[in-house]
Short mmCIF file of C-alpha atoms and ligand atoms in Angstrom, two decimals:
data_model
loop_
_atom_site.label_atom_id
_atom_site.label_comp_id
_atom_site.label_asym_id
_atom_site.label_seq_id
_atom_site.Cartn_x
_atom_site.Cartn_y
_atom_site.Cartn_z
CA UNK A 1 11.76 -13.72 -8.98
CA UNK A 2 10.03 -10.53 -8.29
CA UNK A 3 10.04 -7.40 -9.78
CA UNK A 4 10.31 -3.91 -8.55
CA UNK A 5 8.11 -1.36 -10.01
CA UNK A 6 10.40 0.51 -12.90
CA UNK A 7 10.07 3.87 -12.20
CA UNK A 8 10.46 4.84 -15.62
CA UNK A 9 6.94 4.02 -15.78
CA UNK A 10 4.96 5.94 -13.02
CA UNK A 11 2.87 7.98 -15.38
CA UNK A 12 1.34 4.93 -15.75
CA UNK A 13 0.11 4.69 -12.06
CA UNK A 14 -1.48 8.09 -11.95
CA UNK A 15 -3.58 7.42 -15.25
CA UNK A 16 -7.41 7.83 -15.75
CA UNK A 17 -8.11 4.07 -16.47
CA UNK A 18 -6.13 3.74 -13.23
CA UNK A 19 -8.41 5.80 -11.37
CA UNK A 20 -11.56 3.95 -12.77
CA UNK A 21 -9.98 0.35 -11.48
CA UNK A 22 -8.87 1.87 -8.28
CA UNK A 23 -11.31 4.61 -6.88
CA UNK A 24 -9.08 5.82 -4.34
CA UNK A 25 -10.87 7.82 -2.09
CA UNK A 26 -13.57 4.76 -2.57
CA UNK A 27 -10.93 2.02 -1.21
CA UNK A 28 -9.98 4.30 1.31
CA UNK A 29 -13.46 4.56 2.58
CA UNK A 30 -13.59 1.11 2.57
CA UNK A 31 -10.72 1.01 4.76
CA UNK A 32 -12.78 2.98 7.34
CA UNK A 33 -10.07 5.54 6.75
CA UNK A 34 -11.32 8.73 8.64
CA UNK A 35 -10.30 12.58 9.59
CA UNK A 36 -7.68 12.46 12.15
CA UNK A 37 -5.83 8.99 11.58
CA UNK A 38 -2.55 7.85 10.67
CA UNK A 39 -1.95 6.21 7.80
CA UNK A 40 1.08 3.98 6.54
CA UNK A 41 1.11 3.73 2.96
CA UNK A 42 3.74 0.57 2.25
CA UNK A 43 5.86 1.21 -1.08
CA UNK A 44 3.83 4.46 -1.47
CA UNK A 45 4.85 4.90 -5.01
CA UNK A 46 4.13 8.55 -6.47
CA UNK A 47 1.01 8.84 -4.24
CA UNK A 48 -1.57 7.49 -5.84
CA UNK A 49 -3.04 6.81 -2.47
CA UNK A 50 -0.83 8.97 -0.27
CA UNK A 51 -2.43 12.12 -1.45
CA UNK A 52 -6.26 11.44 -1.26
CA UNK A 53 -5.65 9.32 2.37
CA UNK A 54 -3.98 13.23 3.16
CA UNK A 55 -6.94 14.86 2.19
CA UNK A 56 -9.26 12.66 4.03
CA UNK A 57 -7.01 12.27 6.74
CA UNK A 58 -7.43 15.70 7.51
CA UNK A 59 -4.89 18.62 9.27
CA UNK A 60 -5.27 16.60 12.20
CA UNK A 61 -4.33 13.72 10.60
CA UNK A 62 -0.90 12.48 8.99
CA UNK A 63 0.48 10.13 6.22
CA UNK A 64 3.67 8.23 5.96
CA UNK A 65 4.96 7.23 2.60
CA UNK A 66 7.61 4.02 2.78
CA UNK A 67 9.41 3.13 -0.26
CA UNK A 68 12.61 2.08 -1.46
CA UNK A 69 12.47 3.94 -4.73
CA UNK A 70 13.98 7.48 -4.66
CA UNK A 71 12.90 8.37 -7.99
CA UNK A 72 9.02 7.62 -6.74
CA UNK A 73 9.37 9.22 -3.36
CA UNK A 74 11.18 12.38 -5.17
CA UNK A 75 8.13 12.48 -7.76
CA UNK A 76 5.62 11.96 -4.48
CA UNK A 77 7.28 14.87 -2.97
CA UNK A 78 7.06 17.24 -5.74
CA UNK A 79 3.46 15.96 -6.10
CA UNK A 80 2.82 16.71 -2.12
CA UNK A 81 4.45 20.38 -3.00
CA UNK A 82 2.15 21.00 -5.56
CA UNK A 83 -0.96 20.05 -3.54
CA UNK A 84 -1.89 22.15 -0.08
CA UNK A 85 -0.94 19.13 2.14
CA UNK A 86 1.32 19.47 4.56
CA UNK A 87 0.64 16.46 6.26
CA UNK A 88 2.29 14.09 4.20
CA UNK A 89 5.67 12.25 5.75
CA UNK A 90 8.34 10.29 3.36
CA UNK A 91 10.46 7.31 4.07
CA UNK A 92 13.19 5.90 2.33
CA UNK A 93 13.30 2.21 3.27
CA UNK A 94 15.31 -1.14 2.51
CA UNK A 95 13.76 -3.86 0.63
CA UNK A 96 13.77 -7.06 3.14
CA UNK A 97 11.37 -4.94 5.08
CA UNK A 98 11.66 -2.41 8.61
CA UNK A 99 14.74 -2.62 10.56
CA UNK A 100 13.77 -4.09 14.09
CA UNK A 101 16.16 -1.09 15.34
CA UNK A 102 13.85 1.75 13.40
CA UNK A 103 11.21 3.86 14.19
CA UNK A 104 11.35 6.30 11.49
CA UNK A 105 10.22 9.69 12.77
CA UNK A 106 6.72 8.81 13.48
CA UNK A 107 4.52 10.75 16.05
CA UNK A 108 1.72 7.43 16.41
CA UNK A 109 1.03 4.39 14.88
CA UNK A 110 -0.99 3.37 11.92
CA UNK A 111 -5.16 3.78 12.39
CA UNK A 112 -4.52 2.06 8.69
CA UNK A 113 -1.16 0.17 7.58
CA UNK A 114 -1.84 -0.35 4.03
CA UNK A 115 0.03 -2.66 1.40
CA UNK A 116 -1.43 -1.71 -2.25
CA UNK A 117 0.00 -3.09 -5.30
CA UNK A 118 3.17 -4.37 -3.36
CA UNK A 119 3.80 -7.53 -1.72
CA UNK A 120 4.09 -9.10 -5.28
CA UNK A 121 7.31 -6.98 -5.75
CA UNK A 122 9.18 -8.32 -2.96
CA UNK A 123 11.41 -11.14 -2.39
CA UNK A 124 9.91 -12.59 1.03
CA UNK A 125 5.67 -10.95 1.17
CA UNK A 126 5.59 -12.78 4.69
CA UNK A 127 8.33 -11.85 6.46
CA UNK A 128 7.92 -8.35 4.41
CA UNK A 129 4.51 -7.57 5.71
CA UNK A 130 5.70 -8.78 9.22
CA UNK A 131 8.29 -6.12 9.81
CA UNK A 132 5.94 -3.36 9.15
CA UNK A 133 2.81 -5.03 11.64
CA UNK A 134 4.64 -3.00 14.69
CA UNK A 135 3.65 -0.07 13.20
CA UNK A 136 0.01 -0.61 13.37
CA UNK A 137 -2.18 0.74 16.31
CA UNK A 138 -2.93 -2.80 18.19
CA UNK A 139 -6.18 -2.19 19.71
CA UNK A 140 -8.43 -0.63 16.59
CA UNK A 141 -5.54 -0.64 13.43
CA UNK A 142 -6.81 -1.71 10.29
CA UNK A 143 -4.41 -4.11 8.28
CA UNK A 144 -4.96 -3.25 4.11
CA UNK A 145 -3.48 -5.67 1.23
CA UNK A 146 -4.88 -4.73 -2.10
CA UNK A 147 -3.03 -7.00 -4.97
CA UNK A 148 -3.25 -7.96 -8.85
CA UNK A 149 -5.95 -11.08 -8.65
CA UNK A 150 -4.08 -14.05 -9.07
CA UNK A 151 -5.46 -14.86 -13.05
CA UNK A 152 -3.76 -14.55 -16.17
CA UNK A 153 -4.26 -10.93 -17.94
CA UNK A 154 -2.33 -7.94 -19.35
CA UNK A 155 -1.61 -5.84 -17.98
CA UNK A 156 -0.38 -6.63 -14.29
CA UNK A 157 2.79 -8.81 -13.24
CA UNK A 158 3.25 -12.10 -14.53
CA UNK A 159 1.38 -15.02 -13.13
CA UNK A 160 4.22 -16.41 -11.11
CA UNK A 161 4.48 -13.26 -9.17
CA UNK A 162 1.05 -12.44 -7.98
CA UNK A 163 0.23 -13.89 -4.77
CA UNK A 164 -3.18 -16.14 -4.46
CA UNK A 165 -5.33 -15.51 -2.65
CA UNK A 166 -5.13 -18.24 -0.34
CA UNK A 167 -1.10 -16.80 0.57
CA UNK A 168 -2.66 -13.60 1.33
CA UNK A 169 -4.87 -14.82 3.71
CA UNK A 170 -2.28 -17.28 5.22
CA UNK A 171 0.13 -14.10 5.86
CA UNK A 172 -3.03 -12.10 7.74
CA UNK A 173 -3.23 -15.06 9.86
CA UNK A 174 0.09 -16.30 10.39
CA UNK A 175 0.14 -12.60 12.02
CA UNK A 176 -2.49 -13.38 13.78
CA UNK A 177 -5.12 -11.11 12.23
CA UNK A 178 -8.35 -11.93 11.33
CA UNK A 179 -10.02 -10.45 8.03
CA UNK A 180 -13.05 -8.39 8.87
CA UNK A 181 -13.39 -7.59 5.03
CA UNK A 182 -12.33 -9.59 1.83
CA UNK A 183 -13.16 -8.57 -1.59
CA UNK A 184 -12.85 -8.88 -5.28
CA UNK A 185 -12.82 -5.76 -6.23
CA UNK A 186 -13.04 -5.90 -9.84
CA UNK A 187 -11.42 -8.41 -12.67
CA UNK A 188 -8.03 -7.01 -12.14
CA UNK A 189 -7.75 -6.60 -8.04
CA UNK A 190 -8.78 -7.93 -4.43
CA UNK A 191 -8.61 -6.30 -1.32
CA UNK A 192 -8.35 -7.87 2.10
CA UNK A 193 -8.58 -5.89 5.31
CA UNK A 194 -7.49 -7.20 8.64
CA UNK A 195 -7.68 -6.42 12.74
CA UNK A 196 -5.74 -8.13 15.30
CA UNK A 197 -7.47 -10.88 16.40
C1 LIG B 201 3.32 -0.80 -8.39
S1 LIG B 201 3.93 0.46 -7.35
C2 LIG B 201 2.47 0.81 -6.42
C3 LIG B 201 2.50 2.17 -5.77
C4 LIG B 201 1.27 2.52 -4.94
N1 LIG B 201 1.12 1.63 -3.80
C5 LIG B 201 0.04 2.46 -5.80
O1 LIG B 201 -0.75 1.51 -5.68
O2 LIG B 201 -0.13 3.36 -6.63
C6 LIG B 201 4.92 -0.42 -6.17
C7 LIG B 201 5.78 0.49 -5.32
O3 LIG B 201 6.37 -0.32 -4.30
C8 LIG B 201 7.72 0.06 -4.17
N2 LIG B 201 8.46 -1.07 -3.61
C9 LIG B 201 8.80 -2.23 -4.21
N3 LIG B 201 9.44 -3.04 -3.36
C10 LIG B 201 9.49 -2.38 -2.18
C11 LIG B 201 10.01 -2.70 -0.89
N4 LIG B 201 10.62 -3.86 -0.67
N5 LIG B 201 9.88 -1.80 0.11
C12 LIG B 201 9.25 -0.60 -0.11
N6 LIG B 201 8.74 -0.25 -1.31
C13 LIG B 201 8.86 -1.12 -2.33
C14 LIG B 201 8.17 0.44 -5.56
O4 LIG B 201 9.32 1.26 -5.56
C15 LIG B 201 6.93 1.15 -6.08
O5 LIG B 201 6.95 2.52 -5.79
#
């Protein structure tokens, strides 16, 4: 059974030791983020991501945040209020995944779709993941899935709901993307970026 971040605790996500595991402006450049793109941030949380990919992202550039929490997209907001970005978009979305039926008011489709810290919080990561792939850019979108390594350590979710990394490279494919970059990034994470293929 999975379990959904507790909001209670999103200090926790915005912490220094955080920000040494998780570079964000590093990943992001490892994305081949870049001024002018869109990009999709998948149970966006309280930004962590959202605002740097804004800053790099650039005035010509915009962000969507999708999550189901409205505690974390009300603390992203007052976060994006606080910050000079004005290019920062927030969804409120259901857990199985994207609606076939919805487009949520986006002007393009994702340069980078990006999944961090996520699919081990929901029910079906496949089928998950899936609903969100008509969002990317087909041609030249980048595909992101950053996870908890699939290992036994505090902190992190428990074992049984970290995906290996064997299912996370099943899902890219299954969707018929092929991984142009796969990484551990440190003892805690991996990252795994995909293109259509
Ligand atoms: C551990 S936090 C990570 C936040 C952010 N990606 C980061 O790395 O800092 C996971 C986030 O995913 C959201 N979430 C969990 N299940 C979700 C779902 N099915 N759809 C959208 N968001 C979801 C939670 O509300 C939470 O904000």
């Amino acid at each position: 059974m999975s379990r959904v971040f507790n909001p209670q605790n999103s200090s926790r996500l915005l912490s220094e030791e955080r920000k040494e595991w998780l570079p964000p402006k590093k990943i992001l450049e490892a994305c081949g983020l870049k001024e002018g793109d869109q990009f999709f941030d998948v149970g966006c949380g309280n930004g962590f991501f959202s605002l740097p990919a804004a800053e790099m992202v650039g005035s010509e550039g915009e962000v969507h945040g999708f999550d189901i929490s409205s505690d974390m997209l009300e603390e992203l907001s007052e976060r994006r209020a606080e910050s000079d970005h004005t290019n920062i978009y927030l969804h409120q979305v259901e857990a199985e995944g994207l609606p076939e039926n919805r487009m949520p008011g986006l002007n393009g489709r994702a340069d980078v779709l990006f999944f961090a810290n996520i699919l081990h919080e929901v029910e079906d990561p496949g089928e998950f993941f899936g609903s969100y792939l008509r969002l990317l850019e087909e041609e030249s979108g980048r595909v992101v899935i950053l996870d908890w390594r699939y290992d036994e350590m505090e902190p992190g979710p428990d074992l049984e709901e970290r995906l290996k990394s064997g299912e996370i490279k099943a899902i890219l494919k299954e969707n018929d993307l092929e991984i142009i970059f796969s990484k551990i990034l440190n003892k805690r994470f991996y990252m795994f970026v995909g293109v259509s293929a």
